[in-house]
């Protein structure tokens, strides 16, 4: 057990890389699940779907993505706490959130023997936030296409309505 409380740099990198792989795998499964649920909901959208429902769908998707990131940071925080690398769960989670988001204020730090984990935690945050960002861009692209299509339909309907009104006015004269 001594090697767990005083690791060498290669062991630190090995442990960090294993957790990084788990976190990215969890992110992939989570992103896939969230995207699939969004696609199923999006398939139900029609031209008469109210805006509030679309906004709710977006809010639920964003909440699910945020919860996914909170779960991933727990995957980092629990081993730091269980192995007493950081003695309190709250401090462990705070440290991971700082590193994962690359905030890096440094109020809580790892012991020197585990300090290589900080940049690896940051790498996992960069990977997963980048991935999440690409999913949000894709979702917003769907919203943009929908809004443009809805606007075109409204314009066509207004033009048809205007032509009918013009014909009624001409017939009256």
mmCIF file of C-alpha atoms in Angstrom:
data_model
loop_
_atom_site.group_PDB
_atom_site.id
_atom_site.type_symbol
_atom_site.label_atom_id
_atom_site.label_comp_id
_atom_site.label_asym_id
_atom_site.label_seq_id
_atom_site.Cartn_x
_atom_site.Cartn_y
_atom_site.Cartn_z
ATOM 1 C CA UNK A 1 0.000 0.000 0.000
ATOM 2 C CA UNK A 2 3.010 2.295 0.371
ATOM 3 C CA UNK A 3 3.129 2.833 -3.410
ATOM 4 C CA UNK A 4 -0.398 4.274 -3.308
ATOM 5 C CA UNK A 5 0.523 6.979 -0.799
ATOM 6 C CA UNK A 6 3.902 7.804 -2.369
ATOM 7 C CA UNK A 7 3.711 7.020 -6.106
ATOM 8 C CA UNK A 8 6.373 7.602 -8.685
ATOM 9 C CA UNK A 9 5.636 9.857 -11.688
ATOM 10 C CA UNK A 10 4.971 6.945 -14.043
ATOM 11 C CA UNK A 11 2.481 5.455 -11.588
ATOM 12 C CA UNK A 12 0.783 8.871 -11.211
ATOM 13 C CA UNK A 13 0.450 9.171 -14.985
ATOM 14 C CA UNK A 14 -0.792 5.569 -15.238
ATOM 15 C CA UNK A 15 -3.482 6.089 -12.555
ATOM 16 C CA UNK A 16 -4.470 9.447 -14.031
ATOM 17 C CA UNK A 17 -4.693 8.001 -17.534
ATOM 18 C CA UNK A 18 -6.897 5.130 -16.356
ATOM 19 C CA UNK A 19 -9.315 7.517 -14.676
ATOM 20 C CA UNK A 20 -9.190 9.823 -17.728
ATOM 21 C CA UNK A 21 -10.183 6.896 -19.973
ATOM 22 C CA UNK A 22 -13.064 5.982 -17.643
ATOM 23 C CA UNK A 23 -14.259 9.593 -17.567
ATOM 24 C CA UNK A 24 -14.133 9.948 -21.356
ATOM 25 C CA UNK A 25 -15.898 6.594 -21.791
ATOM 26 C CA UNK A 26 -18.646 7.687 -19.375
ATOM 27 C CA UNK A 27 -18.887 10.974 -21.262
ATOM 28 C CA UNK A 28 -19.254 9.149 -24.576
ATOM 29 C CA UNK A 29 -22.021 6.912 -23.248
ATOM 30 C CA UNK A 30 -23.737 9.888 -21.612
ATOM 31 C CA UNK A 31 -23.471 12.131 -24.670
ATOM 32 C CA UNK A 32 -24.806 9.354 -26.870
ATOM 33 C CA UNK A 33 -27.761 8.823 -24.543
ATOM 34 C CA UNK A 34 -28.538 12.544 -24.275
ATOM 35 C CA UNK A 35 -28.226 13.019 -28.050
ATOM 36 C CA UNK A 36 -30.488 10.037 -28.692
ATOM 37 C CA UNK A 37 -33.134 11.393 -26.307
ATOM 38 C CA UNK A 38 -32.896 14.819 -27.933
ATOM 39 C CA UNK A 39 -33.279 13.256 -31.409
ATOM 40 C CA UNK A 40 -36.372 11.343 -30.290
ATOM 41 C CA UNK A 41 -37.895 14.522 -28.874
ATOM 42 C CA UNK A 42 -36.872 16.537 -31.938
ATOM 43 C CA UNK A 43 -38.601 14.009 -34.223
ATOM 44 C CA UNK A 44 -41.897 14.942 -32.510
ATOM 45 C CA UNK A 45 -41.486 18.659 -33.338
ATOM 46 C CA UNK A 46 -43.848 20.056 -35.964
ATOM 47 C CA UNK A 47 -44.428 23.503 -37.395
ATOM 48 C CA UNK A 48 -47.096 24.094 -34.731
ATOM 49 C CA UNK A 49 -44.946 23.052 -31.768
ATOM 50 C CA UNK A 50 -45.056 25.971 -29.321
ATOM 51 C CA UNK A 51 -41.831 27.860 -28.588
ATOM 52 C CA UNK A 52 -42.043 27.101 -24.862
ATOM 53 C CA UNK A 53 -41.867 23.372 -25.613
ATOM 54 C CA UNK A 54 -38.770 23.844 -27.766
ATOM 55 C CA UNK A 55 -37.170 25.957 -25.032
ATOM 56 C CA UNK A 56 -38.018 23.318 -22.444
ATOM 57 C CA UNK A 57 -36.443 20.632 -24.635
ATOM 58 C CA UNK A 58 -33.276 22.724 -24.862
ATOM 59 C CA UNK A 59 -33.237 23.387 -21.107
ATOM 60 C CA UNK A 60 -33.639 19.675 -20.293
ATOM 61 C CA UNK A 61 -30.811 18.808 -22.687
ATOM 62 C CA UNK A 62 -28.502 21.411 -21.144
ATOM 63 C CA UNK A 63 -29.396 20.191 -17.631
ATOM 64 C CA UNK A 64 -28.613 16.604 -18.646
ATOM 65 C CA UNK A 65 -25.231 17.695 -20.041
ATOM 66 C CA UNK A 66 -24.433 19.582 -16.827
ATOM 67 C CA UNK A 67 -25.390 16.562 -14.703
ATOM 68 C CA UNK A 68 -23.148 14.405 -16.865
ATOM 69 C CA UNK A 69 -20.205 16.709 -16.129
ATOM 70 C CA UNK A 70 -20.995 16.656 -12.399
ATOM 71 C CA UNK A 71 -20.997 12.842 -12.476
ATOM 72 C CA UNK A 72 -17.672 12.812 -14.312
ATOM 73 C CA UNK A 73 -16.076 15.079 -11.758
ATOM 74 C CA UNK A 74 -17.286 12.711 -9.041
ATOM 75 C CA UNK A 75 -15.399 9.929 -10.827
ATOM 76 C CA UNK A 76 -12.248 11.975 -10.177
ATOM 77 C CA UNK A 77 -13.142 13.206 -6.681
ATOM 78 C CA UNK A 78 -14.073 9.893 -5.058
ATOM 79 C CA UNK A 79 -10.669 8.189 -5.493
ATOM 80 C CA UNK A 80 -8.880 11.323 -4.253
ATOM 81 C CA UNK A 81 -11.003 11.223 -1.116
ATOM 82 C CA UNK A 82 -11.045 7.443 -0.586
ATOM 83 C CA UNK A 83 -7.245 7.235 -0.873
ATOM 84 C CA UNK A 84 -7.002 10.274 1.421
ATOM 85 C CA UNK A 85 -5.033 12.185 -1.173
ATOM 86 C CA UNK A 86 -7.362 15.053 -0.238
ATOM 87 C CA UNK A 87 -8.843 14.407 3.238
ATOM 88 C CA UNK A 88 -12.374 15.813 2.818
ATOM 89 C CA UNK A 89 -14.882 14.893 0.098
ATOM 90 C CA UNK A 90 -15.954 18.504 -0.228
ATOM 91 C CA UNK A 91 -12.357 19.664 -0.746
ATOM 92 C CA UNK A 92 -11.719 16.781 -3.105
ATOM 93 C CA UNK A 93 -14.739 17.677 -5.229
ATOM 94 C CA UNK A 94 -13.825 21.374 -5.114
ATOM 95 C CA UNK A 95 -10.274 20.618 -6.264
ATOM 96 C CA UNK A 96 -11.531 18.442 -9.119
ATOM 97 C CA UNK A 97 -14.027 21.109 -10.236
ATOM 98 C CA UNK A 98 -11.243 23.707 -10.230
ATOM 99 C CA UNK A 99 -8.965 21.491 -12.283
ATOM 100 C CA UNK A 100 -11.654 20.053 -14.585
ATOM 101 C CA UNK A 101 -12.862 23.529 -15.549
ATOM 102 C CA UNK A 102 -9.248 24.781 -15.677
ATOM 103 C CA UNK A 103 -10.156 27.511 -13.192
ATOM 104 C CA UNK A 104 -7.125 26.611 -11.104
ATOM 105 C CA UNK A 105 -7.477 29.057 -8.203
ATOM 106 C CA UNK A 106 -5.344 26.797 -6.041
ATOM 107 C CA UNK A 107 -7.257 27.047 -2.746
ATOM 108 C CA UNK A 108 -6.978 23.250 -2.396
ATOM 109 C CA UNK A 109 -3.935 21.432 -3.727
ATOM 110 C CA UNK A 110 -2.753 17.896 -4.194
ATOM 111 C CA UNK A 111 0.220 16.653 -2.235
ATOM 112 C CA UNK A 112 3.469 16.809 -4.223
ATOM 113 C CA UNK A 113 3.438 13.044 -4.707
ATOM 114 C CA UNK A 114 0.160 13.287 -6.671
ATOM 115 C CA UNK A 115 0.438 16.697 -8.324
ATOM 116 C CA UNK A 116 0.565 15.245 -11.851
ATOM 117 C CA UNK A 117 -3.108 14.334 -11.520
ATOM 118 C CA UNK A 118 -4.136 18.014 -11.693
ATOM 119 C CA UNK A 119 -3.162 18.512 -15.344
ATOM 120 C CA UNK A 120 -4.649 15.125 -16.278
ATOM 121 C CA UNK A 121 -7.958 16.154 -14.658
ATOM 122 C CA UNK A 122 -7.763 19.399 -16.676
ATOM 123 C CA UNK A 123 -7.170 17.381 -19.862
ATOM 124 C CA UNK A 124 -10.304 15.350 -19.202
ATOM 125 C CA UNK A 125 -12.291 18.553 -18.722
ATOM 126 C CA UNK A 126 -10.941 20.035 -21.953
ATOM 127 C CA UNK A 127 -11.830 16.870 -23.878
ATOM 128 C CA UNK A 128 -15.310 16.525 -22.431
ATOM 129 C CA UNK A 129 -16.239 20.212 -22.579
ATOM 130 C CA UNK A 130 -15.079 20.333 -26.194
ATOM 131 C CA UNK A 131 -17.233 17.328 -26.974
ATOM 132 C CA UNK A 132 -20.206 18.850 -25.153
ATOM 133 C CA UNK A 133 -19.690 22.103 -27.051
ATOM 134 C CA UNK A 134 -19.849 20.287 -30.384
ATOM 135 C CA UNK A 135 -23.107 18.601 -29.339
ATOM 136 C CA UNK A 136 -24.596 21.977 -28.377
ATOM 137 C CA UNK A 137 -23.539 23.448 -31.732
ATOM 138 C CA UNK A 138 -25.280 20.554 -33.482
ATOM 139 C CA UNK A 139 -28.436 21.033 -31.423
ATOM 140 C CA UNK A 140 -28.495 24.783 -32.029
ATOM 141 C CA UNK A 141 -28.003 24.124 -35.756
ATOM 142 C CA UNK A 142 -31.197 22.032 -35.666
ATOM 143 C CA UNK A 143 -33.013 24.899 -33.913
ATOM 144 C CA UNK A 144 -31.690 27.382 -36.490
ATOM 145 C CA UNK A 145 -32.840 25.243 -39.440
ATOM 146 C CA UNK A 146 -36.243 24.827 -37.807
ATOM 147 C CA UNK A 147 -36.603 28.570 -37.173
ATOM 148 C CA UNK A 148 -35.668 29.388 -40.782
ATOM 149 C CA UNK A 149 -38.113 26.816 -42.125
ATOM 150 C CA UNK A 150 -40.878 28.154 -39.864
ATOM 151 C CA UNK A 151 -40.144 31.739 -40.999
ATOM 152 C CA UNK A 152 -40.285 30.715 -44.683
ATOM 153 C CA UNK A 153 -43.621 28.959 -44.163
ATOM 154 C CA UNK A 154 -45.027 32.017 -42.413
ATOM 155 C CA UNK A 155 -43.856 34.237 -45.272
ATOM 156 C CA UNK A 156 -45.479 31.940 -47.855
ATOM 157 C CA UNK A 157 -48.726 31.860 -45.869
ATOM 158 C CA UNK A 158 -48.703 35.653 -45.542
ATOM 159 C CA UNK A 159 -48.103 36.004 -49.270
ATOM 160 C CA UNK A 160 -50.969 33.628 -50.067
ATOM 161 C CA UNK A 161 -53.239 35.444 -47.607
ATOM 162 C CA UNK A 162 -52.283 38.795 -49.135
ATOM 163 C CA UNK A 163 -53.052 37.563 -52.650
ATOM 164 C CA UNK A 164 -56.497 36.350 -51.559
ATOM 165 C CA UNK A 165 -57.227 39.709 -49.954
ATOM 166 C CA UNK A 166 -56.094 41.496 -53.139
ATOM 167 C CA UNK A 167 -58.437 39.316 -55.214
ATOM 168 C CA UNK A 168 -61.381 40.064 -52.894
ATOM 169 C CA UNK A 169 -60.689 43.799 -53.072
ATOM 170 C CA UNK A 170 -60.396 43.695 -56.934
ATOM 171 C CA UNK A 171 -63.621 41.725 -57.242
ATOM 172 C CA UNK A 172 -65.451 44.309 -55.147
ATOM 173 C CA UNK A 173 -64.586 47.046 -57.672
#
